[in-house]
Coordinates of C-alpha atoms in Angstrom, one line a residue:
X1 CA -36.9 0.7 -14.6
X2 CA -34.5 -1.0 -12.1
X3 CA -35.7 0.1 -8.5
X4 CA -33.2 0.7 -5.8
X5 CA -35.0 -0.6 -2.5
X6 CA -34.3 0.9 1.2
X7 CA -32.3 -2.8 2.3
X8 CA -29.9 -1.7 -0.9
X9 CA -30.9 -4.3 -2.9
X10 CA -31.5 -3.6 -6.6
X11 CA -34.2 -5.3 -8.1
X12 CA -33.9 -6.4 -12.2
X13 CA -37.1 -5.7 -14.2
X14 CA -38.1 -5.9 -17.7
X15 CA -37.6 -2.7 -18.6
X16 CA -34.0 -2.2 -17.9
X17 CA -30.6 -1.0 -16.4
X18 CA -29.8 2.5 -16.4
X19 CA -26.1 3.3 -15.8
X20 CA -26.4 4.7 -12.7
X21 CA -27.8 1.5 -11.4
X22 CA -24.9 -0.4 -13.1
X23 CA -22.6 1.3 -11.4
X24 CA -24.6 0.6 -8.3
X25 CA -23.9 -2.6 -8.5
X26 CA -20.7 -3.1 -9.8
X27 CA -18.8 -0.3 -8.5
X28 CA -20.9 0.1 -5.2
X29 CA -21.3 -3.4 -4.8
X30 CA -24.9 -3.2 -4.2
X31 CA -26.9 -6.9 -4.4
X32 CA -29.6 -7.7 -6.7
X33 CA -33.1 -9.2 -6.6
X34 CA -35.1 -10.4 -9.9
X35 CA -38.3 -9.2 -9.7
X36 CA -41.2 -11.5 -10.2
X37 CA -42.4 -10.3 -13.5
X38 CA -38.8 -11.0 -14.8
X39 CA -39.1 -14.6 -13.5
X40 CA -42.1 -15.2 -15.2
X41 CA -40.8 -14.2 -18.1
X42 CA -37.9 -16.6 -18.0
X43 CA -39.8 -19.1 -17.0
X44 CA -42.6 -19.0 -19.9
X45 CA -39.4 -18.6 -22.0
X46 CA -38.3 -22.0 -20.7
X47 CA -41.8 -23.4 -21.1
X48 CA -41.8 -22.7 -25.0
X49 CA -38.4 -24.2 -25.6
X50 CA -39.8 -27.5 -24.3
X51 CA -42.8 -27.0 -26.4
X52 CA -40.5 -26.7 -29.6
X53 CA -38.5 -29.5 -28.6
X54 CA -41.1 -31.8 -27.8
X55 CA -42.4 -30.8 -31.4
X56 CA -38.9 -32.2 -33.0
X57 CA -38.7 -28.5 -34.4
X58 CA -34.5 -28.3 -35.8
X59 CA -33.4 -24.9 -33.2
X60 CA -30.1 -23.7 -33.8
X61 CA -27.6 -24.8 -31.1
X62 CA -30.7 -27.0 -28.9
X63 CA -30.5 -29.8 -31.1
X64 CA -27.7 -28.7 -33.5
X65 CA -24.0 -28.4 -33.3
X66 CA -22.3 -25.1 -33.3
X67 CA -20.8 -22.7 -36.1
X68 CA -20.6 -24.6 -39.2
X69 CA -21.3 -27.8 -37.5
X70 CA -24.9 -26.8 -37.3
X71 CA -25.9 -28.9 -39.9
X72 CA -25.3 -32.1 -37.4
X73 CA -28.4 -33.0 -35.9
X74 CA -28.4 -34.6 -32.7
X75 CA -30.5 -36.5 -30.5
X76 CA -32.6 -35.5 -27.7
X77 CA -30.5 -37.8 -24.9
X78 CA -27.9 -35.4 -26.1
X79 CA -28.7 -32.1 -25.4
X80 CA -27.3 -31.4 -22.0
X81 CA -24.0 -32.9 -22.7
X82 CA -23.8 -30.7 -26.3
X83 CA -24.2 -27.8 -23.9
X84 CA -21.6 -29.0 -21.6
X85 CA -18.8 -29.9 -24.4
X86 CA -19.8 -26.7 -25.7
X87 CA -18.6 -24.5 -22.5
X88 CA -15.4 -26.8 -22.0
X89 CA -14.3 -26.4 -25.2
X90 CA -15.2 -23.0 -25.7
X91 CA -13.2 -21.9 -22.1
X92 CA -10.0 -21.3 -23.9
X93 CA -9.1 -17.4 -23.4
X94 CA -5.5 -16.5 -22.4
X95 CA -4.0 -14.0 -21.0
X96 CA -4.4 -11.9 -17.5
X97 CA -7.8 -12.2 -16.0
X98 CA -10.1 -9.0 -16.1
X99 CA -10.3 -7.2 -13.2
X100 CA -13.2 -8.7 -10.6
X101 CA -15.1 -4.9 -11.1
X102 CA -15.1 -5.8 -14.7
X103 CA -16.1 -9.6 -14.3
X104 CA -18.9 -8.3 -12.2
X105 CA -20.0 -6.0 -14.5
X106 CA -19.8 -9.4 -17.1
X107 CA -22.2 -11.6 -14.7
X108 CA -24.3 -8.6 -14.1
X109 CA -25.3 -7.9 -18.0
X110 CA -25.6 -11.7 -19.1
X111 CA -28.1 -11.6 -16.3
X112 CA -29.9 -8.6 -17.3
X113 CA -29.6 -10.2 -21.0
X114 CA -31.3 -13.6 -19.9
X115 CA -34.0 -12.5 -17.6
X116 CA -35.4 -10.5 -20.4
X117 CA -37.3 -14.0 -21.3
X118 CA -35.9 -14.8 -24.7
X119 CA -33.4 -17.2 -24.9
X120 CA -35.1 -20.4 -23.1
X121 CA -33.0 -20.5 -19.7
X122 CA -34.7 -22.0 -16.9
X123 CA -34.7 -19.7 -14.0
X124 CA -32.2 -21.7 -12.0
X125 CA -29.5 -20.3 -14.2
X126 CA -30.6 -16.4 -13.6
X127 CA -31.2 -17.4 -10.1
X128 CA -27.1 -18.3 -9.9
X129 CA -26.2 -15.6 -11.7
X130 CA -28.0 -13.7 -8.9
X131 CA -26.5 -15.3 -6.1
X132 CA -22.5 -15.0 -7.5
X133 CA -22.9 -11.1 -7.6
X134 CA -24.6 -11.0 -4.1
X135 CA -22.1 -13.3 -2.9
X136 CA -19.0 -11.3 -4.3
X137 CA -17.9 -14.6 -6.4
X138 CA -16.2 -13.4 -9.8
X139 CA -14.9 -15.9 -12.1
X140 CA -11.2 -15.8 -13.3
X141 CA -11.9 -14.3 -17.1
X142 CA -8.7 -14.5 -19.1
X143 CA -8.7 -11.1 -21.1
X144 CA -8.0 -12.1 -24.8
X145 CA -9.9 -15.0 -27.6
X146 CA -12.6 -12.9 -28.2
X147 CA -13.5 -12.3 -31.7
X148 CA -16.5 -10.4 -31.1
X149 CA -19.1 -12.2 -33.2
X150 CA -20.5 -15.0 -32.0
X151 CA -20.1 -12.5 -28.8
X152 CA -18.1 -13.1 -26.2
X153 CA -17.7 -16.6 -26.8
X154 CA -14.4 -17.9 -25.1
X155 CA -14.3 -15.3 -22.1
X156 CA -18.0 -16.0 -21.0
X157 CA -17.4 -20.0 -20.9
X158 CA -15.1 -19.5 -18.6
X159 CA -18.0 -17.4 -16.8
X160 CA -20.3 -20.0 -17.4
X161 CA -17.5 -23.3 -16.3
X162 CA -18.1 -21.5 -12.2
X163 CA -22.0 -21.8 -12.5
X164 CA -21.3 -25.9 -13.3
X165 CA -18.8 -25.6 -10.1
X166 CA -15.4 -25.8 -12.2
X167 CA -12.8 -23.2 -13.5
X168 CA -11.6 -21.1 -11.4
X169 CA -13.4 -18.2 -9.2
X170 CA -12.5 -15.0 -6.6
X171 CA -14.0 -15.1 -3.5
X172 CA -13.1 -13.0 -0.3
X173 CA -9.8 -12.4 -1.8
X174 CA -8.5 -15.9 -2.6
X175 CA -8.0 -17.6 -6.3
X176 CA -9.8 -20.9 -5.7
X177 CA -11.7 -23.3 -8.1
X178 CA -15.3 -22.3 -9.0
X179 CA -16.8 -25.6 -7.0
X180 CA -14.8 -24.5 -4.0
X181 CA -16.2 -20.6 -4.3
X182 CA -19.8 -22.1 -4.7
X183 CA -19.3 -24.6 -1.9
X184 CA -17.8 -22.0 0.7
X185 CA -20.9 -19.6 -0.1
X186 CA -23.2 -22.3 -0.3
X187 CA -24.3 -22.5 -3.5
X188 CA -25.1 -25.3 -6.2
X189 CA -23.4 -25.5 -9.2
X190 CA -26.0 -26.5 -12.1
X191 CA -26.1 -28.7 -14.5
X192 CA -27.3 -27.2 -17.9
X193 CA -30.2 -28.2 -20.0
X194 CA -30.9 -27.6 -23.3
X195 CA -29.6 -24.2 -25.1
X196 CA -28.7 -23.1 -21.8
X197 CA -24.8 -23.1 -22.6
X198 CA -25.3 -21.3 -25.5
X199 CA -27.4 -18.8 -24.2
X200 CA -24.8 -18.2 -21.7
X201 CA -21.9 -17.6 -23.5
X202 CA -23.4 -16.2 -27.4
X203 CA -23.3 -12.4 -25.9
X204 CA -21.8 -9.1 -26.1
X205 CA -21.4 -8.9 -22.5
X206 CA -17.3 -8.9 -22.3
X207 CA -17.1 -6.6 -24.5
X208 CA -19.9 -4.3 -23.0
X209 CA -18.9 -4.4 -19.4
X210 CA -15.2 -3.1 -20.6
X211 CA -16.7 -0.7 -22.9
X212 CA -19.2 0.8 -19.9
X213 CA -17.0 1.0 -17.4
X214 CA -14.1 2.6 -19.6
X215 CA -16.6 4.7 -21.0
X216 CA -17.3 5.9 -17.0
X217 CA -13.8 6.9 -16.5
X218 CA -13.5 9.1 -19.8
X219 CA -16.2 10.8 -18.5
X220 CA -13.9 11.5 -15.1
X221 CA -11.4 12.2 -17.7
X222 CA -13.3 15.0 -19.8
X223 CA -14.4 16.6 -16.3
X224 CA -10.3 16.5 -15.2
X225 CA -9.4 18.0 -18.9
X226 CA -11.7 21.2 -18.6
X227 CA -10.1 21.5 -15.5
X228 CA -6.7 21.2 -16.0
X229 CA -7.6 23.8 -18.7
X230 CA -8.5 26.4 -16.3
X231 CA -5.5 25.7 -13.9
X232 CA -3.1 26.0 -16.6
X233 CA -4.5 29.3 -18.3
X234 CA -4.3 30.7 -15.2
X235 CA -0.4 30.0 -15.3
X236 CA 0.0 31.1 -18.6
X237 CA -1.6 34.1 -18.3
X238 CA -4.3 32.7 -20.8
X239 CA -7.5 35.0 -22.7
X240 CA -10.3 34.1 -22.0
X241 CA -12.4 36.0 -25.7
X242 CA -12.1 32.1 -27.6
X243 CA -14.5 30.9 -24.7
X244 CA -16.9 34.2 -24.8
X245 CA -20.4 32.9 -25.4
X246 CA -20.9 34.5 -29.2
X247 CA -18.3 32.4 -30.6
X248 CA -19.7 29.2 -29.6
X249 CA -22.9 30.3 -30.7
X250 CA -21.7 30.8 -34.5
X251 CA -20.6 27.3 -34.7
X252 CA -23.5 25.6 -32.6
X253 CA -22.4 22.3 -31.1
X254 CA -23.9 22.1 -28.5
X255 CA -20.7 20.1 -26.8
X256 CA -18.3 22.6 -28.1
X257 CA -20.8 25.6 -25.9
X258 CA -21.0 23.6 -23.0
X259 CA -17.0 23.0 -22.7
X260 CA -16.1 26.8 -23.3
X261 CA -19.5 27.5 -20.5
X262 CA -17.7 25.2 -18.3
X263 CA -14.0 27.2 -18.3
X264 CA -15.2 30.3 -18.1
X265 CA -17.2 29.0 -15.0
X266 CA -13.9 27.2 -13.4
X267 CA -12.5 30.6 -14.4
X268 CA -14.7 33.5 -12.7
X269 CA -13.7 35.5 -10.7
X270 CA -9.6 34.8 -11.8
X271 CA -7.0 37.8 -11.7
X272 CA -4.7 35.7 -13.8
X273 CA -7.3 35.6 -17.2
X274 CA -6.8 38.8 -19.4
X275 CA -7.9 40.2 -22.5
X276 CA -6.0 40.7 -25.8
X277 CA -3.4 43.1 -25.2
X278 CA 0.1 44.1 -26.5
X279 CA 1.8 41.2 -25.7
X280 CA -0.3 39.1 -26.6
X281 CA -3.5 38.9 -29.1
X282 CA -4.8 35.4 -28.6
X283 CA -3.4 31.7 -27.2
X284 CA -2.0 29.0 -29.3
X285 CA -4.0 25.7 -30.3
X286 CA -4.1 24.0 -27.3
X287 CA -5.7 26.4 -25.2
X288 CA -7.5 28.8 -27.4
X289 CA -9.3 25.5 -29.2
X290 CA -10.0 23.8 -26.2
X291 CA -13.6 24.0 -26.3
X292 CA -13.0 22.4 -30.5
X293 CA -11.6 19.8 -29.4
X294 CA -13.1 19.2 -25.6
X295 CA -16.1 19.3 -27.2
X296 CA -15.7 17.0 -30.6
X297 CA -14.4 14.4 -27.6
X298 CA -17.6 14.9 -25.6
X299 CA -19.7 15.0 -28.6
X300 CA -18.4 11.5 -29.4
X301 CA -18.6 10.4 -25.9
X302 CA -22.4 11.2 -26.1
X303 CA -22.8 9.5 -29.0
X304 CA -20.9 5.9 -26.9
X305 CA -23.3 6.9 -24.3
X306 CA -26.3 6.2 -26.7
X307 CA -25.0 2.8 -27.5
X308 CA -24.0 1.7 -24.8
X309 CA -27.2 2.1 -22.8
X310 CA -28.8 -0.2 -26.0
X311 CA -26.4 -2.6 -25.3
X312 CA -27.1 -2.5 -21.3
X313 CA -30.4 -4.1 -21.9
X314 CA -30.2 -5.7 -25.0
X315 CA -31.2 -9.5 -26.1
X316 CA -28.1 -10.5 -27.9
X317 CA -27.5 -14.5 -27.7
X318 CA -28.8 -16.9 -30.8
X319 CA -30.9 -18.4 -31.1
X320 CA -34.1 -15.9 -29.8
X321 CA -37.6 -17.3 -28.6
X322 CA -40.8 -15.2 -28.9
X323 CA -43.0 -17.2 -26.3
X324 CA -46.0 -15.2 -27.0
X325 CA -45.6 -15.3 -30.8
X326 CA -44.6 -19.0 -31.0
X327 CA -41.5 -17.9 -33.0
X328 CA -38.1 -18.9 -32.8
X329 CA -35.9 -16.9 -34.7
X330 CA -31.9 -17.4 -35.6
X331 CA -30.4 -14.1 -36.3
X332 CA -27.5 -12.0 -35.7
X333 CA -27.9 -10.2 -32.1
X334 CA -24.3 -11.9 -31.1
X335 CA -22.4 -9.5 -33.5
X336 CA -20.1 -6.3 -31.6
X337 CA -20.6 -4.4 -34.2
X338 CA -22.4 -1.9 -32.6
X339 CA -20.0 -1.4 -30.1
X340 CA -16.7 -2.2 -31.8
X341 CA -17.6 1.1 -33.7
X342 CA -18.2 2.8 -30.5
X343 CA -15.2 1.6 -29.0
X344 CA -13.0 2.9 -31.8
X345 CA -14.3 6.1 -31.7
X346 CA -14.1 6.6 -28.0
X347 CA -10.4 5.3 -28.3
X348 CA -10.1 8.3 -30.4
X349 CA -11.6 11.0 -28.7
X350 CA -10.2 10.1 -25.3
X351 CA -6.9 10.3 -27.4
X352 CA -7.4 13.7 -28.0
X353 CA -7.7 14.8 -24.2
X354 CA -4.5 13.6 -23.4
X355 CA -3.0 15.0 -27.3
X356 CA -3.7 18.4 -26.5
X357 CA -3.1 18.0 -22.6
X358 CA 0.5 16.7 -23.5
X359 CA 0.9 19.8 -25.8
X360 CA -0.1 22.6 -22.4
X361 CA 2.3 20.7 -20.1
X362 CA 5.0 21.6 -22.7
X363 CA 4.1 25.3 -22.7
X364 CA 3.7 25.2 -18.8
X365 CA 7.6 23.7 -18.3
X366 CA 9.4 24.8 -21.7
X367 CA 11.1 28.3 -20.8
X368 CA 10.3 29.3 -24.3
X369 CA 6.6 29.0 -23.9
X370 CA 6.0 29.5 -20.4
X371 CA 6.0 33.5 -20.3
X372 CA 8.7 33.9 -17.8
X373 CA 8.3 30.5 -15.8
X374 CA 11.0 29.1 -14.5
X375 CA 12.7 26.4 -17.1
X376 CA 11.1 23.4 -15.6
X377 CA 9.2 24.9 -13.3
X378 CA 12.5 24.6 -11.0
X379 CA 14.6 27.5 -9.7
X380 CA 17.5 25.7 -9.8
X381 CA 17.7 24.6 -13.4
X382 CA 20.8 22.7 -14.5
X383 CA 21.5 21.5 -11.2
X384 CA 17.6 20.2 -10.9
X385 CA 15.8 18.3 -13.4
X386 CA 12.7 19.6 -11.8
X387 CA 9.5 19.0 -14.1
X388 CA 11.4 18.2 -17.2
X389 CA 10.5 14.3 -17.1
X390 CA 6.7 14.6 -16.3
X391 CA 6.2 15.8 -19.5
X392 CA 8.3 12.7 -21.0
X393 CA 6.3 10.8 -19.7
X394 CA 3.0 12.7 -20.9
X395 CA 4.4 11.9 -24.3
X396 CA 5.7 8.7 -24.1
X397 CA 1.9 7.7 -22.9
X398 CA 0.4 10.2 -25.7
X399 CA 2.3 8.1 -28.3
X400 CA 1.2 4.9 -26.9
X401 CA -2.3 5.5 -27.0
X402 CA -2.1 7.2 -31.1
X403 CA -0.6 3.2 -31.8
X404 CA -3.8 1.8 -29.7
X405 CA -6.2 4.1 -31.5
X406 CA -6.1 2.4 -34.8
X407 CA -9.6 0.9 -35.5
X408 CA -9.5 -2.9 -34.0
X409 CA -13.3 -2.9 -36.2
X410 CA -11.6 -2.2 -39.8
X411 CA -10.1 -6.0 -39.1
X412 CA -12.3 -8.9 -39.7
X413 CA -11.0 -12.8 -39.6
X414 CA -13.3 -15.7 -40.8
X415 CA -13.8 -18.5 -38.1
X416 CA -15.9 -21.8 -37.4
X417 CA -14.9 -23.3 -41.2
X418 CA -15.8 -20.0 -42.8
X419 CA -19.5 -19.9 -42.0
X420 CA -18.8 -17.5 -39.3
X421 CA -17.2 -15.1 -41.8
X422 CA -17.2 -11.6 -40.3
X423 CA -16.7 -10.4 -37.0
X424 CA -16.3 -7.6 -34.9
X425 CA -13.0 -7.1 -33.2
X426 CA -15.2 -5.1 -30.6
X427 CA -13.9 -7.0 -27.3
X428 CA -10.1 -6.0 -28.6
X429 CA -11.4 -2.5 -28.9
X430 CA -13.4 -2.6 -25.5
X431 CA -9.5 -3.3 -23.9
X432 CA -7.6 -1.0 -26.3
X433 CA -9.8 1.8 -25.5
X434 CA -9.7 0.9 -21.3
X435 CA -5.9 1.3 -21.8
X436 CA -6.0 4.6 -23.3
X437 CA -8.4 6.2 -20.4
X438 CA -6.0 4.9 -18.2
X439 CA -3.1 6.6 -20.3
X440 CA -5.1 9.9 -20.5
X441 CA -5.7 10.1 -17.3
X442 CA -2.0 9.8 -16.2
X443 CA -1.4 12.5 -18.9
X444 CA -4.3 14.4 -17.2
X445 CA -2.7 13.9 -13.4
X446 CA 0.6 15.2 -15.1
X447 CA -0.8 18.6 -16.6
X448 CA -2.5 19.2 -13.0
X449 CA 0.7 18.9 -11.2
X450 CA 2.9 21.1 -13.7
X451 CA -0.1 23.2 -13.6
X452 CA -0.4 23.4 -9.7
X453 CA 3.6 23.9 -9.5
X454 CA 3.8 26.4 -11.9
X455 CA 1.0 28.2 -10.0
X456 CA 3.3 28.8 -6.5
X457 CA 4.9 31.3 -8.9
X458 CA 1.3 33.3 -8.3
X459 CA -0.7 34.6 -6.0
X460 CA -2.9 32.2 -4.4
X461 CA -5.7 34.7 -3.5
X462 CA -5.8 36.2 -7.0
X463 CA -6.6 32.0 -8.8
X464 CA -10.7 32.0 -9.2
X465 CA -12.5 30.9 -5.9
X466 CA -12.9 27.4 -7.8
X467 CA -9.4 26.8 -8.9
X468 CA -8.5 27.8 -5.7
X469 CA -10.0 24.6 -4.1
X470 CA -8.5 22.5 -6.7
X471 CA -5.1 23.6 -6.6
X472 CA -5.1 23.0 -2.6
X473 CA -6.5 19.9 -3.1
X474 CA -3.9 18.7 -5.6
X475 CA -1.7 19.8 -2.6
X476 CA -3.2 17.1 -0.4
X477 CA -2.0 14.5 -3.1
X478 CA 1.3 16.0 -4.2
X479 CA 2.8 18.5 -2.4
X480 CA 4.9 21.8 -3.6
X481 CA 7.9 21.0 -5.4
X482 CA 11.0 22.0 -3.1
X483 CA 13.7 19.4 -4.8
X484 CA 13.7 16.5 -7.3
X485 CA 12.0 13.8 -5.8
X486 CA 10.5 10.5 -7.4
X487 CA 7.0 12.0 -8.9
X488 CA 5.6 8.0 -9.8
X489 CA 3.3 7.0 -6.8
X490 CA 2.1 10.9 -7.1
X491 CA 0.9 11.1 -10.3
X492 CA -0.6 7.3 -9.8
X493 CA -2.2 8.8 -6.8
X494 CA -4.0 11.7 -8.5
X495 CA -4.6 9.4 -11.6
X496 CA -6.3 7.1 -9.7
X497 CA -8.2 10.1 -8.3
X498 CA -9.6 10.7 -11.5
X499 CA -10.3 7.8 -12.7
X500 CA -12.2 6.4 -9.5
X501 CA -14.1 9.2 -9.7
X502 CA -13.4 10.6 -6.3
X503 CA -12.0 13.7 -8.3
X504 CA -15.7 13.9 -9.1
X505 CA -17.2 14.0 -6.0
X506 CA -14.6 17.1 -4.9
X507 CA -15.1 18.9 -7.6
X508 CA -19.0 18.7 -6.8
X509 CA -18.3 20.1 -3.5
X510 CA -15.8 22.8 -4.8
X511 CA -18.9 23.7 -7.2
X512 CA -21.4 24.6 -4.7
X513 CA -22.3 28.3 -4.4

């Protein structure tokens, strides 16, 4: 287990990185330490790769070209500038650069990956790897020419290019070139030895660091959804018997119990939840199902969770060395299989919180759905717009998210000469699927404001103790609406709230008894 010390450090064991401690350090910005045993490892690692060259053993990508040039055998004197041809050429993603949280998160999992003490690395490169995520240096990583399988090829040279002191690097808020960012913070670049650009840059890790952290923010999201849930029953007048206890227990997921548990906690103690009655017998779809389809999304989410924390630790460059067995292996560890599926499938079930979030803003705003609220939550209708276009907008991002859900893992194009003849898609998934938790959690932000507005129409004493917190915290971000104003930097605002977690963190407080 990864230990946080009291100097905020966190040191990097052999057995692991939960994500808490991820988050730690790429989120928090916490600095890291290898521990000894780690080092060791890497080092007896190195130790046998020597052994196995200095046997004239053929390895895989040590004394080998790459892909279907693998059958080239090279010579000794050659090995360190195979490994250097190898990152130059491979450096050739396009696009915008990721994010510097998500880059960290990048360097922080290829060094978890390496210090595990298979894949022959001496522990200078672990030991750089170290020191650009304690010295807040993050490599510019153009976000697309990943195919998945081998890894993360192209986006991780450009990773590796800063530890050799060229591409191009962050640091303290200016672009600069990576030899510049390791000079200012006084670092030396390396020069790379055999297998060692391979082993940097035959990985998962692009694709995993998107895939954690987006996974992180759905979680924000699913919390927001329940949420908006209770705000907006409240508004509609909504019955509470499809959450009771007894149905949940006839159909036991245990997702689908713990989102109707959660409602009716957000919800006691409300004057605005009734029973059936003679108006009305029971909710439509999207709010009488909620805990259906809340709790299909979370069941899904639980099942990225198990993946992903597989993938946090996991060995996945080619070829591996087992030191203590005297084994080299060349396998498969590089394919995104594993999480291209998972990314697909949290693409979809984050779709569906913002699906059936869309579909309550329409009853909250829509005269003939809203039970007596004013058209557009606005007093003034025909004159004002009022909340008419949020729930445009809902849509227009609901649609865009149903395009980016289709499966990026069902598609499969052969590279390297047709050797490398099946591959992932995973990283394209990874993005698609950071997209749409950004989307969902606009779509969220939106349902919480229609929800909060159409609340000033009620009693504020009468909303559950919980609720009540919530809706006068939404009133710190957007207040009341009085006229039409420009609602974009609002719903930004609370989206960002969501997403950063800092919605989190107040609910927490709202929660204590």
């Amino acid at each position: 287990m990864v230990m946080l010390n009291a100097d905020l450090h966190v040191e990097i064991n052999n057995e692991g990185l939960t994500m808490d401690e991820f988050r730690a350090i790429v989120v928090g910005r916490k600095t890291v330490v290898i521990s000894n045993e780690s080092k060791e490892r890497v080092e007896q690692s190195h130790r046998y790769l020597q052994e196995v060259l200095d046997s004239k053993q053929v390895v895989y990508g040590v004394n080998t070209g790459f892909g279907q040039l693998s059958t080239v055998i090279l010579p000794d004197d050659q090995s360190g500038n195979l490994q250097l041809n190898l990152i130059r050429s491979h450096a050739c993603a396009v696009g915008e650069p990721y994010t510097e949280e998500i880059v960290r998160a990048i360097t922080l999992l290829r060094l978890v990956s390496l210090t595990r003490g298979y894949s022959g690395v001496r522990p200078v490169v672990t030991d750089i790897l170290a020191e650009l995520l304690n010295h807040g240096i993050h490599a510019v990583i153009p976000q697309q020419g990943s195919l998945g399988a081998s890894g993360d090829l192209a986006p991780l040279s450009h990773l590796a290019l800063v530890l050799l002191g060229e591409g191009e690097a962050y640091y303290q808020g200016e672009r600069i070139s990576g030899g510049e960012a390791l000079k200012r913070a006084g670092i030396q670049p390396i020069k790379l030895t055999a297998k060692e650009g391979l082993a940097l840059i035959n990985g998962t890790q692009a694709m995993t660091a998107v895939g954690l952290l987006a996974y992180q923010k759905a979680r924000f999201v699913e919390e927001a959804a329940n949420v908006a849930v209770a705000l907006t029953m409240q508004a509609l007048d909504g019955i509470l018997d499809a959450f009771s206890e007894e149905i949940q227990m006839v159909r036991p997921y245990p997702e689908q119990a713990e989102t109707a548990r959660q409602i009716r906690h957000l919800l006691q103690g409300s004057g605005y939840i009734y029973g059936p009655n003679q108006g009305k017998v029971q909710d439509a779809y999207s709010i009488r199902c909620v805990p259906q389809v809340h709790g299909a999304s979370m069941r899904a989410l639980n099942h990225v969770e198990d993946t992903l924390n597989i993938e946090l630790n996991a060995v996945t460059d080619n070829p591996t060395l087992f030191a203590a067995e005297h084994k080299v292996y060349s396998g498969g560890n590089f394919h995104g299989q594993p999480i291209a599926l998972a990314m697909d499938y949290m693409k979809i079930a984050v779709a569906e919180y913002a699906n059936i979030s869309e579909r309550r803003t329409e009853r909250l705003v829509n005269p003939q759905l809203s039970g007596g609220l004013p058209p557009f939550l606005t007093p003034e209708a025909g004159v004002s717009s009022g909340l008419m276009i949020l729930q445009y907008v809902s849509a227009s991002l609901v649609s865009e998210n149903k395009v980016l859900a289709h499966p990026a893992s069902v598609d499969s194009i052969p590279s390297s000469g047709n050797q490398e003849d099946h591959v992932s898609m995973g990283t394209t998934a990874a993005r698609q699927v950071n997209q749409i938790v950004d989307n969902a959690s606009h779509v969220l932000a939106i349902e919480l404001i229609c929800a909060a507005q159409a609340l000033e129409w009620k009693s504020h004493s009468k909303l559950s103790p919980v609720t009540q917190k919530v809706k006068a915290w939404i009133r710190e971000i957007v207040p009341a609406y009085k006229a039409d104003r420009v609602y974009s930097q609002e719903i930004q605002q609370l989206s960002e709230e969501i997403r950063s977690g800092r919605f989190h963190e107040k609910m927490a407080s709202f929660l204590v008894v």
